[in-house]
mmCIF file of C-alpha atoms and ligand atoms in Angstrom:
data_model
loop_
_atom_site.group_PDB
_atom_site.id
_atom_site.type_symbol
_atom_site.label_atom_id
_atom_site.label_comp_id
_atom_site.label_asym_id
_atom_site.label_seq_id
_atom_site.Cartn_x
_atom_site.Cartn_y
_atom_site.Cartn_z
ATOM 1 C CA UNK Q 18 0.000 0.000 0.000
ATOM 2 C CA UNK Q 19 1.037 3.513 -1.058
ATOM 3 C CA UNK Q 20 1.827 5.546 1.772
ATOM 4 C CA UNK Q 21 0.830 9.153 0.996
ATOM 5 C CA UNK Q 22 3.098 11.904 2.471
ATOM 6 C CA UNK Q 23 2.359 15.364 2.802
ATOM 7 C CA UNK Q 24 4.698 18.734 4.544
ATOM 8 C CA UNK Q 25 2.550 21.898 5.716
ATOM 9 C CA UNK Q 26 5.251 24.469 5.320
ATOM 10 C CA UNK Q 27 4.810 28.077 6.997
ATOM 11 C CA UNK Q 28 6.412 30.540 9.121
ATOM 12 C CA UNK Q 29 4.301 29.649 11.889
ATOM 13 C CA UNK Q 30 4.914 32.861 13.572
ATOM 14 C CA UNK Q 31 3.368 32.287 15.617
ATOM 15 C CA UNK Q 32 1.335 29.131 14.936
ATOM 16 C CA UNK Q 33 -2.846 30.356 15.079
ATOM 17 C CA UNK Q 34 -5.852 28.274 14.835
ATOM 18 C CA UNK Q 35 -6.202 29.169 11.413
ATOM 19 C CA UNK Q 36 -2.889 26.723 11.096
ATOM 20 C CA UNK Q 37 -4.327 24.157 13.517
ATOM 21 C CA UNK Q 38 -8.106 23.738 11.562
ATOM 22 C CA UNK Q 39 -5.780 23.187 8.513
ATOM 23 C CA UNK Q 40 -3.438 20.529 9.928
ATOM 24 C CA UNK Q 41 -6.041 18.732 11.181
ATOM 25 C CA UNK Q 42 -8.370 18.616 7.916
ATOM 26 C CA UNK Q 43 -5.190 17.495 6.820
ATOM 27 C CA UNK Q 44 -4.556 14.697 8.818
ATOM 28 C CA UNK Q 45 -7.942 13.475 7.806
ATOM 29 C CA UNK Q 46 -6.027 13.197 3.876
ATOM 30 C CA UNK Q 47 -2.712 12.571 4.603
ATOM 31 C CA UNK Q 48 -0.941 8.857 6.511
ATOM 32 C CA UNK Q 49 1.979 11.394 7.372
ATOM 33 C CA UNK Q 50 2.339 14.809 7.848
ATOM 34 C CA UNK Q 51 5.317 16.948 8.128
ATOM 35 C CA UNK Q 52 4.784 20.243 10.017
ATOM 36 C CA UNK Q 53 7.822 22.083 8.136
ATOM 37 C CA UNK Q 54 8.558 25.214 9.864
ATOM 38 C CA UNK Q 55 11.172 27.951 7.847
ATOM 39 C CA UNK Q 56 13.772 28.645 9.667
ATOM 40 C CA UNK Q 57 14.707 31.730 8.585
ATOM 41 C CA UNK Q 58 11.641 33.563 6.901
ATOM 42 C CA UNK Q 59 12.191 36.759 4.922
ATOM 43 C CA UNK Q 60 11.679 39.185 7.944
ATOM 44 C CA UNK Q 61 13.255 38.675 11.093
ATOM 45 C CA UNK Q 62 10.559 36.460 13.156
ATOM 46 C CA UNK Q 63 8.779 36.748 16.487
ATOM 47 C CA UNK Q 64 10.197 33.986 17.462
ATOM 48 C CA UNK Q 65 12.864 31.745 17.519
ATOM 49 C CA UNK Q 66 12.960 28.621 15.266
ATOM 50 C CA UNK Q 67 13.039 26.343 18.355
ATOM 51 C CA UNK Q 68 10.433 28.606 19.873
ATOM 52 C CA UNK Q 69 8.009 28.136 17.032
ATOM 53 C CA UNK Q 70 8.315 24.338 17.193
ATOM 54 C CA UNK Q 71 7.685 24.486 20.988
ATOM 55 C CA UNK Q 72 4.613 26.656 20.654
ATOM 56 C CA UNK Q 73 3.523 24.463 17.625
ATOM 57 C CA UNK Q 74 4.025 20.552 20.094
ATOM 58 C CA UNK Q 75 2.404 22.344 22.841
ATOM 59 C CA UNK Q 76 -0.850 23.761 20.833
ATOM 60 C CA UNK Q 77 -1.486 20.639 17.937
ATOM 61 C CA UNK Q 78 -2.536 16.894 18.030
ATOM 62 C CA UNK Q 79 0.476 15.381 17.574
ATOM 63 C CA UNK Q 80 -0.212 11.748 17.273
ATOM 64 C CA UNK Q 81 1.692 9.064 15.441
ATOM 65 C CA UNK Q 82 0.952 10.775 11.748
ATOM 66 C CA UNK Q 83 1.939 14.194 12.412
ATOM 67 C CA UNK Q 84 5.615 15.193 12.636
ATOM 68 C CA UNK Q 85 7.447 18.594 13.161
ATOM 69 C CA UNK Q 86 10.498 19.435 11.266
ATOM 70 C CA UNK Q 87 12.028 22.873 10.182
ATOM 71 C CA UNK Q 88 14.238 23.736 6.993
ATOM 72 C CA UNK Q 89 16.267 26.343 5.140
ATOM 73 C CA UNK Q 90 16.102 26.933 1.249
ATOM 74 C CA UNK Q 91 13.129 25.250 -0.679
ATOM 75 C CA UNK Q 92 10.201 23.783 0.429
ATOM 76 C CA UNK Q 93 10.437 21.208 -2.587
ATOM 77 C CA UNK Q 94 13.846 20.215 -1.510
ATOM 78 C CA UNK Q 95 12.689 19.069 1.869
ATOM 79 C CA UNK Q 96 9.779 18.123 0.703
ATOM 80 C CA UNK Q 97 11.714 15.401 -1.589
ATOM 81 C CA UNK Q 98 14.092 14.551 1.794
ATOM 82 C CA UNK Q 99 10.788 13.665 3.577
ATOM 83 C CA UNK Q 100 9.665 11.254 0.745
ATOM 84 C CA UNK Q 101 6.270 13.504 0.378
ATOM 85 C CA UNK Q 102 4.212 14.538 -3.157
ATOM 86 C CA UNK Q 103 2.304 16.940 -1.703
ATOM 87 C CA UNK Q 104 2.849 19.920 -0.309
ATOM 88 C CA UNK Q 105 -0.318 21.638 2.209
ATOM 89 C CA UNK Q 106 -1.492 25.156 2.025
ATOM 90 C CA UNK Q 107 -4.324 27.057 3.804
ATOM 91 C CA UNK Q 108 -6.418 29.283 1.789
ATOM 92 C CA UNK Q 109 -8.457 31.907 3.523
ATOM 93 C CA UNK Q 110 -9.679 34.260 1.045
ATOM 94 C CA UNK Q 111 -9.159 35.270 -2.503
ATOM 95 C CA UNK Q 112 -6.622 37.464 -0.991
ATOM 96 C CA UNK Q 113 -4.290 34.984 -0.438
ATOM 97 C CA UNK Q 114 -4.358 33.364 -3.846
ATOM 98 C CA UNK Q 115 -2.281 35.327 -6.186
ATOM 99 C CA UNK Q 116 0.488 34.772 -3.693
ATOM 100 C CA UNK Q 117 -0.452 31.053 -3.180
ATOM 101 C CA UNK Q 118 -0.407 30.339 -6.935
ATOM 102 C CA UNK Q 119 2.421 32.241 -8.144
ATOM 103 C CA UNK Q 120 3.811 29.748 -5.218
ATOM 104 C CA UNK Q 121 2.425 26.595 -6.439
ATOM 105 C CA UNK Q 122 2.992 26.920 -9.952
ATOM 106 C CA UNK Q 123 7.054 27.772 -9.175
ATOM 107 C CA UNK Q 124 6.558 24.551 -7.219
ATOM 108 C CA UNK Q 125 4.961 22.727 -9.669
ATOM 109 C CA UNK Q 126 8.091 23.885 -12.087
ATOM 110 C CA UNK Q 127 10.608 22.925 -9.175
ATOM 111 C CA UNK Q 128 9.334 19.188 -9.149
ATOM 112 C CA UNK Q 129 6.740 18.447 -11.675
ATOM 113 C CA UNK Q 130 6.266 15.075 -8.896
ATOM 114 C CA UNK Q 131 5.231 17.363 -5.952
ATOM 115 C CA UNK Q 132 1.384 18.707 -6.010
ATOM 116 C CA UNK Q 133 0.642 21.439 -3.519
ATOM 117 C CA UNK Q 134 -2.927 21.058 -1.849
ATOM 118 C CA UNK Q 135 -4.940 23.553 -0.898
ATOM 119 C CA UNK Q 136 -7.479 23.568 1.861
ATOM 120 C CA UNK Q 137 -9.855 25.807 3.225
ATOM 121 C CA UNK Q 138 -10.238 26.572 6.437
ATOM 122 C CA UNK Q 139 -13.190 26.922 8.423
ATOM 123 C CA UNK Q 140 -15.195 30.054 8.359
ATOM 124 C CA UNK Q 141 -14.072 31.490 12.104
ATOM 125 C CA UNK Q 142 -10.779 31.471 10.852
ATOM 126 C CA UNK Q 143 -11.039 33.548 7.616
ATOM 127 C CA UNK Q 144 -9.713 36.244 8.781
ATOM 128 C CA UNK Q 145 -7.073 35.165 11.027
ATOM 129 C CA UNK Q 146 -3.033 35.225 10.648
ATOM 130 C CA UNK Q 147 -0.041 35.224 12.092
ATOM 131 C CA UNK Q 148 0.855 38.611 11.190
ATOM 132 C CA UNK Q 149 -2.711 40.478 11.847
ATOM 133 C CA UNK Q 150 -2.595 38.493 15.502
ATOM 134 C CA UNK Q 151 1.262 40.006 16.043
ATOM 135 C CA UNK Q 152 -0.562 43.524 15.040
ATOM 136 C CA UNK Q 153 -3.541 43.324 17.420
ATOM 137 C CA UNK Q 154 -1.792 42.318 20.326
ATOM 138 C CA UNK Q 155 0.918 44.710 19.918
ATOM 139 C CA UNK Q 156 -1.802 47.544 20.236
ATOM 140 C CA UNK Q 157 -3.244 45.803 23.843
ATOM 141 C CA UNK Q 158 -6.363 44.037 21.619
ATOM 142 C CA UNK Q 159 -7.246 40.704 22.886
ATOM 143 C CA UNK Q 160 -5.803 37.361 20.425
ATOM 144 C CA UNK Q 161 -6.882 34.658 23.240
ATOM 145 C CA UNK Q 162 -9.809 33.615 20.773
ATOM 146 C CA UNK Q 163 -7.468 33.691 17.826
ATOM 147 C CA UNK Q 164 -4.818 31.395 19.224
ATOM 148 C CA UNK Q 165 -4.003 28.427 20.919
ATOM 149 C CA UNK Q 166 -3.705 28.508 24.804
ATOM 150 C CA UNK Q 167 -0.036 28.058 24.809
ATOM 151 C CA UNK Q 168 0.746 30.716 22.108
ATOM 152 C CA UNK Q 169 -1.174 33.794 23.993
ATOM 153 C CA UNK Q 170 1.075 32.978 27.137
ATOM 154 C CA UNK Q 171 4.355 33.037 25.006
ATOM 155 C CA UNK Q 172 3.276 36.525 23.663
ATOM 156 C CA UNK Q 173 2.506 37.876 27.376
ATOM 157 C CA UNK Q 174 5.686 35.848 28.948
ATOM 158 C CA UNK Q 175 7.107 37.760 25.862
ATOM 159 C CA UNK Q 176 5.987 40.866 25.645
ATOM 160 C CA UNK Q 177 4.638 41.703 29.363
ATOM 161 C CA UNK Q 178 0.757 42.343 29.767
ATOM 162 C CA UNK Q 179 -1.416 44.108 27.879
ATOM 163 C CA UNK Q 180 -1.293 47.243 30.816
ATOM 164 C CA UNK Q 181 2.439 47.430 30.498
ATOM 165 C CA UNK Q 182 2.119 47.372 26.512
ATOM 166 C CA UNK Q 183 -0.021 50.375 26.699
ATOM 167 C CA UNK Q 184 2.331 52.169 29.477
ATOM 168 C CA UNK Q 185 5.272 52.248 26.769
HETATM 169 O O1 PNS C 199 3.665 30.910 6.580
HETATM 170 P P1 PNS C 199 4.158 31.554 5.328
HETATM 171 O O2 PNS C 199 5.139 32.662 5.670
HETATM 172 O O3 PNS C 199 3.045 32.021 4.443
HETATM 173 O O4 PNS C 199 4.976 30.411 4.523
HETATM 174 C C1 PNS C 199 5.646 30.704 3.314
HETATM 175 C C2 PNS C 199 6.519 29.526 2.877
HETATM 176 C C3 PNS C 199 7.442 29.087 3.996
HETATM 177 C C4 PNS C 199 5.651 28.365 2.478
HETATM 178 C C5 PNS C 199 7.326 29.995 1.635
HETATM 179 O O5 PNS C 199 7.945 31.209 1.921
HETATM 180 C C6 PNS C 199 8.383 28.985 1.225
HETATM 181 O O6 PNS C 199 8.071 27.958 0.665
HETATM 182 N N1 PNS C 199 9.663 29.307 1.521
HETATM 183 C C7 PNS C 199 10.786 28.427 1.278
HETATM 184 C C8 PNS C 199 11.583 28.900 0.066
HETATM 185 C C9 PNS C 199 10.933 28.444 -1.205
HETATM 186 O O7 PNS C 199 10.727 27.279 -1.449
HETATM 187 N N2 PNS C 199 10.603 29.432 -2.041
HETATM 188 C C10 PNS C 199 9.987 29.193 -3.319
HETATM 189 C C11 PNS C 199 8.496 29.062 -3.199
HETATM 190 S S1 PNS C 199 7.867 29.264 -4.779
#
């Protein structure tokens, strides 16, 4: 029997339920799936690689299917060191699909043997993101509803409460 392989790659800065609705619909496809977390994204992140995959074992469902592992350089190339053909991407809105198929098609030109999947994710979670959730709680808004548990305590252990965020 085939054994179907699939890596979710992101920033996962930090990881949101938007990311967890997606991994799990995923799960429901996938016999393995690779959580693969960029090491060094574009922009300087939140935080840490190592923090990221902490925040990411604490919040998600991490039974025998679902791994974590992070990378550098192209998500085909790891993709092809995990053994997977498919490669797993959340799509909220039509706002995120220029990006997402400028993305896939490079992909798809990369290794012609690696399909990217999209999936949608549930309504609730339209409109969240990592970088929207890094915005609203740097003003003092509330992202507990946003978030999982463990990922709202980082950002206050982080960043101090929402009081001292106002105060300066
Ligand atoms: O969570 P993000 O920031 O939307 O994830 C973007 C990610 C990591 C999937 C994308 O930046 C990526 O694949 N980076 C690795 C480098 C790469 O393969 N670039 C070519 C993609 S066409």
């Amino acid at each position: 029997m085939t054994t179907h392989v699939a890596v979710y790659p992101g920033s996962f800065d930090p990881v949101t339920l938007g990311h967890l609705d997606i991994l799990e619909r995923a799960t429901l496809i996938f016999d393995k799936l690779i959580i693969a977390v960029l090491e060094n994204p574009g922009k300087t992140p939140l935080f840490s690689v190592e923090e990221r995959v902490d925040l990411i074992r604490q919040s998600a469902a991490l039974d025998g299917g679902v791994e974590i592992g992070t990378f550098n350089g192209l998500t085909v190339d790891y993709a092809r060191t995990c053994g997977a053909t498919a490669i797993v991407r959340g799509l909220r809105a039509v706002s995120d699909f220029e990006n997402e198929f400028q993305m896939a098609l490079m992909n798809r030109r990369l290794a012609p043997d690696i399909h990217t999947v999209f999936l949608m994710t549930s309504f609730s979670n339209v409109f969240v993101s990592s970088s929207l959730i890094k915005e609203v709680f740097h003003y003092g808004g509330n992202i507990d509803e946003f978030v999982p548990a463990p990922v709202a305590e980082a950002m206050r252990r982080k960043f101090g409460s929402t009081a001292k965020r106002a105060g300066g």
